[in-house]
Amino acid sequence: MKALAAALALTLMSALPALAEVCTPSDIVIKFATVVSATDNPKGIAAQIFADRVNAEMAGKVCVIVYPDSTLYDDDTVLQAMLQGDVQMAAPSLSKFEAFTKVFRLFDLPFLFPDVAAVDAFETAPAGERMKSAMTARGLEGLEFWHSGMKQFSANRPLLRPEDATGLKFRIQPSAVIASEIRALRAQPQSIAFSDVYDALRTGVVDGQENTWSNIYAQKLYAVQDGITETNHGVLEYLVVTSVDFLKSLPPDTRAQLLAILHGVTVERNAAVTAVEAKSRAAILAAGGHIRTLTPEERAQWVAAMQPVWAEFRADVGPDNIEAAQAAGRRPTNDAGTGG
Ligand code: LMR
């Protein structure tokens, strides 16, 4: 299987534009690493649009190359590589920053945000804005939040009630909150790199997983699961990061133009995310994937089963942040932007 993965990575690498084709010698080069598909995942799409815009509007000054599908770094190595100056930008999910800060644990609390618009309202309010600088002292600067979507559970057997998950092994991201959430279901969490999830499900290393429609579709996870249950139990959010040193090294006007382009792309793509996720959900059905929906009573059982996770992490994430997130979820619907 490793040979197959290596061959796939080689094919992808050879399909990537070579640095010399895109960048001129005078350019400041930005390598932007992602673990996701460049075509089906909201982050992959946004990163490529950002690169295209910078390469057109800042030609001769800055050049961005996107490395999708873990072809440059996996999420467990990319942040250290960034601190060493080997990669300049990435947008790991907020569950991947545990070694640098605990503030993003808030986002993994189950059933905290009802939808992506609530996440957007929280992130664009002062409490969310402040979180972007949570890692400055550790050498990382958060630039923008990028949305992905709501997460769904899947497994190799039908999941309709929380008891259906008892005893199963679930692949998770390296997040203490998600690990606790799985244990609350009396199931076993196992942290596995995103690039290995398909194989882990296919070979039975784990029985189930949780992710967005776009990742379940792009990674073909639906094809190695009995079905997907539309739980909408959590959010997958990304933070576009760079290193403090790299950001400081940019001439002020270059930095301002780069960040303005990034913000424009953020507003545009965050507003489009619900449509991208809906397209992936439809594509899963069209490809023969099985999607189960929950009755309000069944959903209430999942909410109740995961409630202990809140108590465990309340002090860690801060009651004020929880309150601000809940208030964002209660906002009047016509008051909710989905922009950046
Ligand atoms: C995961 O590891 O499941 C996600 O964080 C992957 C991603 O970046 O969407």
Short mmCIF file of C-alpha atoms in Angstrom, two decimals, residues 46-280:
data_model
loop_
_atom_site.label_atom_id
_atom_site.label_comp_id
_atom_site.label_asym_id
_atom_site.label_seq_id
_atom_site.Cartn_x
_atom_site.Cartn_y
_atom_site.Cartn_z
CA ALA A 46 -9.41 28.45 -1.94
CA ALA A 47 -5.65 27.84 -1.82
CA GLN A 48 -5.48 27.48 -5.59
CA ILE A 49 -7.57 30.60 -6.21
CA PHE A 50 -5.31 32.52 -3.79
CA ALA A 51 -2.24 31.28 -5.67
CA ASP A 52 -3.71 32.17 -9.07
CA ARG A 53 -4.59 35.68 -7.92
CA VAL A 54 -1.20 36.36 -6.32
CA ASN A 55 0.64 34.97 -9.33
CA ALA A 56 -1.37 37.26 -11.64
CA GLU A 57 -1.55 40.41 -9.51
CA MET A 58 1.88 40.27 -7.87
CA ALA A 59 3.91 38.86 -10.76
CA GLY A 60 7.60 39.62 -10.34
CA LYS A 61 7.17 40.18 -6.59
CA VAL A 62 5.58 37.09 -5.03
CA CYS A 63 4.78 33.65 -6.34
CA VAL A 64 2.64 31.00 -4.64
CA ILE A 65 2.75 27.27 -5.37
CA VAL A 66 0.13 25.00 -3.82
CA TYR A 67 1.08 21.44 -2.88
CA PRO A 68 -2.19 19.50 -2.33
CA ASP A 69 -2.85 15.96 -1.07
CA SER A 70 0.01 15.89 1.50
CA THR A 71 2.56 16.00 -1.36
CA LEU A 72 4.81 18.39 0.58
CA TYR A 73 4.00 17.87 4.27
CA ASP A 74 1.48 16.09 6.43
CA ASP A 75 -0.31 18.11 9.10
CA ASP A 76 1.86 16.62 11.84
CA THR A 77 5.07 17.99 10.28
CA VAL A 78 3.99 21.14 8.46
CA LEU A 79 4.06 23.57 11.40
CA GLN A 80 7.60 22.66 12.46
CA ALA A 81 8.67 22.92 8.81
CA MET A 82 7.09 26.38 8.72
CA LEU A 83 9.06 27.50 11.76
CA GLN A 84 12.21 26.30 10.01
CA GLY A 85 11.31 28.26 6.85
CA ASP A 86 10.84 25.18 4.64
CA VAL A 87 7.18 26.01 3.85
CA GLN A 88 5.56 29.43 4.11
CA MET A 89 1.80 28.83 4.29
CA ALA A 90 -0.66 26.11 5.27
CA ALA A 91 -4.19 25.90 6.59
CA PRO A 92 -4.41 22.95 9.00
CA SER A 93 -7.71 22.25 10.66
CA LEU A 94 -8.09 23.82 14.10
CA SER A 95 -7.78 20.35 15.65
CA LYS A 96 -4.15 20.20 14.53
CA PHE A 97 -2.74 23.05 16.67
CA GLU A 98 -2.78 21.29 20.04
CA ALA A 99 1.00 21.42 20.41
CA PHE A 100 0.91 25.22 20.02
CA THR A 101 -2.29 26.35 21.73
CA LYS A 102 -5.38 24.96 23.43
CA VAL A 103 -7.69 27.84 22.48
CA PHE A 104 -8.98 26.10 19.37
CA ARG A 105 -10.35 23.23 21.46
CA LEU A 106 -13.53 25.26 21.58
CA PHE A 107 -14.29 24.46 17.95
CA ASP A 108 -14.26 20.70 18.58
CA LEU A 109 -16.91 20.77 21.31
CA PRO A 110 -19.69 18.55 19.95
CA PHE A 111 -22.94 20.27 18.89
CA LEU A 112 -21.65 23.74 19.85
CA PHE A 113 -22.18 25.44 16.49
CA PRO A 114 -25.44 24.61 14.68
CA ASP A 115 -24.07 25.57 11.26
CA VAL A 116 -21.24 27.25 9.38
CA ALA A 117 -22.93 30.67 9.55
CA ALA A 118 -22.71 30.49 13.36
CA VAL A 119 -19.00 29.68 13.13
CA ASP A 120 -18.57 32.65 10.83
CA ALA A 121 -20.41 34.98 13.20
CA PHE A 122 -18.20 33.84 16.08
CA GLU A 123 -14.93 34.10 14.18
CA THR A 124 -15.60 37.59 12.87
CA ALA A 125 -16.55 38.87 16.36
CA PRO A 126 -13.79 40.07 18.75
CA ALA A 127 -13.44 36.73 20.62
CA GLY A 128 -12.79 34.89 17.36
CA GLU A 129 -10.54 37.58 15.87
CA ARG A 130 -8.32 37.46 18.97
CA MET A 131 -7.78 33.72 18.54
CA LYS A 132 -5.84 34.26 15.31
CA SER A 133 -2.90 35.63 17.33
CA ALA A 134 -2.94 32.84 19.92
CA MET A 135 0.37 31.40 18.66
CA THR A 136 2.37 34.56 17.91
CA ALA A 137 4.72 33.96 20.84
CA ARG A 138 5.34 30.45 19.47
CA GLY A 139 6.30 31.85 16.06
CA LEU A 140 3.09 31.27 14.11
CA GLU A 141 0.70 33.95 12.87
CA GLY A 142 -2.92 33.12 12.08
CA LEU A 143 -4.06 35.10 9.04
CA GLU A 144 -7.61 34.01 8.20
CA PHE A 145 -10.14 31.37 9.20
CA TRP A 146 -11.34 29.25 6.31
CA HIS A 147 -14.54 27.26 6.63
CA SER A 148 -15.02 23.70 5.55
CA GLY A 149 -18.32 22.41 6.85
CA MET A 150 -20.20 20.32 9.35
CA LYS A 151 -18.83 16.87 10.20
CA GLN A 152 -20.69 13.60 9.83
CA PHE A 153 -20.04 10.17 11.32
CA SER A 154 -19.58 7.05 9.23
CA ALA A 155 -18.82 3.45 10.14
CA ASN A 156 -18.82 -0.10 8.85
CA ARG A 157 -22.24 -0.62 10.40
CA PRO A 158 -25.35 1.59 10.59
CA LEU A 159 -25.15 4.38 13.18
CA LEU A 160 -28.54 5.69 14.22
CA ARG A 161 -28.29 5.82 17.99
CA PRO A 162 -25.16 6.52 20.07
CA GLU A 163 -25.17 2.89 21.29
CA ASP A 164 -24.56 1.78 17.70
CA ALA A 165 -21.02 3.16 18.04
CA THR A 166 -20.22 1.19 21.20
CA GLY A 167 -17.01 -0.81 20.88
CA LEU A 168 -16.08 0.57 17.44
CA LYS A 169 -12.72 2.15 16.61
CA PHE A 170 -12.88 5.63 15.08
CA ARG A 171 -10.16 7.49 13.22
CA ILE A 172 -9.82 10.98 14.65
CA GLN A 173 -7.67 14.05 14.14
CA PRO A 174 -5.12 14.62 16.94
CA SER A 175 -7.59 16.43 19.21
CA ALA A 176 -8.15 15.77 22.91
CA VAL A 177 -11.74 16.98 22.60
CA ILE A 178 -12.58 14.65 19.72
CA ALA A 179 -10.91 11.76 21.58
CA SER A 180 -13.15 12.49 24.55
CA GLU A 181 -16.19 12.70 22.26
CA ILE A 182 -15.49 9.21 20.91
CA ARG A 183 -14.94 7.81 24.40
CA ALA A 184 -18.28 9.34 25.45
CA LEU A 185 -19.80 7.00 22.85
CA ARG A 186 -18.00 4.11 24.55
CA ALA A 187 -15.93 3.73 21.40
CA GLN A 188 -12.18 3.90 20.86
CA PRO A 189 -10.44 6.92 19.24
CA GLN A 190 -7.34 6.45 17.11
CA SER A 191 -5.40 9.41 15.71
CA ILE A 192 -4.40 8.73 12.09
CA ALA A 193 -2.97 11.06 9.42
CA PHE A 194 -5.53 12.24 6.89
CA SER A 195 -3.66 10.65 3.98
CA ASP A 196 -3.98 7.21 5.65
CA VAL A 197 -7.69 7.29 6.53
CA TYR A 198 -8.97 5.52 3.41
CA ASP A 199 -6.57 2.60 3.87
CA ALA A 200 -7.24 2.43 7.61
CA LEU A 201 -10.97 2.06 6.93
CA ARG A 202 -10.51 -0.29 4.00
CA THR A 203 -8.26 -2.68 5.89
CA GLY A 204 -10.26 -2.56 9.12
CA VAL A 205 -7.59 -0.83 11.23
CA VAL A 206 -10.50 1.38 12.29
CA ASP A 207 -14.25 0.94 11.83
CA GLY A 208 -15.40 4.51 11.40
CA GLN A 209 -14.50 8.16 11.17
CA GLU A 210 -15.92 11.69 11.24
CA ASN A 211 -15.41 14.33 8.57
CA THR A 212 -17.08 16.74 6.17
CA TRP A 213 -19.02 15.77 3.05
CA SER A 214 -16.21 17.15 0.87
CA ASN A 215 -13.51 15.06 2.55
CA ILE A 216 -15.70 11.95 2.68
CA TYR A 217 -16.32 12.37 -1.05
CA ALA A 218 -12.84 13.41 -2.22
CA GLN A 219 -11.09 10.66 -0.22
CA LYS A 220 -13.74 8.09 -1.31
CA LEU A 221 -14.36 7.19 2.33
CA TYR A 222 -18.04 6.46 1.54
CA ALA A 223 -16.85 3.52 -0.60
CA VAL A 224 -15.29 1.72 2.38
CA GLN A 225 -18.07 2.40 4.90
CA ASP A 226 -21.53 0.93 5.41
CA GLY A 227 -22.98 4.43 5.34
CA ILE A 228 -22.74 8.00 6.59
CA THR A 229 -25.01 9.39 9.27
CA GLU A 230 -25.91 13.05 8.90
CA THR A 231 -25.12 14.06 12.48
CA ASN A 232 -23.74 17.58 11.85
CA HIS A 233 -22.14 17.11 15.28
CA GLY A 234 -19.08 19.30 14.81
CA VAL A 235 -17.33 21.77 12.53
CA LEU A 236 -14.19 21.45 10.48
CA GLU A 237 -12.46 24.82 10.39
CA TYR A 238 -9.06 25.84 9.11
CA LEU A 239 -6.60 28.55 10.10
CA VAL A 240 -4.41 29.94 7.33
CA VAL A 241 -1.03 30.32 9.03
CA THR A 242 2.43 31.56 8.27
CA SER A 243 5.48 32.10 10.42
CA VAL A 244 5.94 35.37 12.28
CA ASP A 245 9.46 35.59 10.82
CA PHE A 246 8.31 35.14 7.22
CA LEU A 247 5.54 37.72 7.59
CA LYS A 248 7.97 40.24 9.12
CA SER A 249 10.49 39.63 6.34
CA LEU A 250 8.08 40.90 3.67
CA PRO A 251 8.36 44.53 2.51
CA PRO A 252 5.35 46.39 4.03
CA ASP A 253 3.59 47.12 0.70
CA THR A 254 4.09 43.52 -0.47
CA ARG A 255 2.71 42.21 2.82
CA ALA A 256 -0.31 44.52 2.61
CA GLN A 257 -1.14 43.47 -0.96
CA LEU A 258 -0.70 39.77 -0.17
CA LEU A 259 -2.94 39.96 2.90
CA ALA A 260 -5.56 41.96 0.99
CA ILE A 261 -5.72 39.26 -1.70
CA LEU A 262 -5.93 36.57 0.98
CA HIS A 263 -8.78 38.40 2.70
CA GLY A 264 -10.67 38.81 -0.57
CA VAL A 265 -10.34 35.10 -1.34
CA THR A 266 -11.41 34.26 2.23
CA VAL A 267 -14.62 36.29 2.01
CA GLU A 268 -15.47 34.87 -1.41
CA ARG A 269 -14.71 31.21 -0.66
CA ASN A 270 -16.19 31.18 2.85
CA ALA A 271 -19.44 32.42 1.32
CA ALA A 272 -19.34 29.54 -1.20
CA VAL A 273 -18.57 26.75 1.25
CA THR A 274 -22.09 25.51 1.88
CA ALA A 275 -22.56 24.99 -1.87
CA VAL A 276 -19.26 23.06 -2.14
CA GLU A 277 -20.29 20.77 0.72
CA ALA A 278 -23.79 20.24 -0.72
CA LYS A 279 -22.26 19.30 -4.07
CA SER A 280 -20.08 16.66 -2.36
#
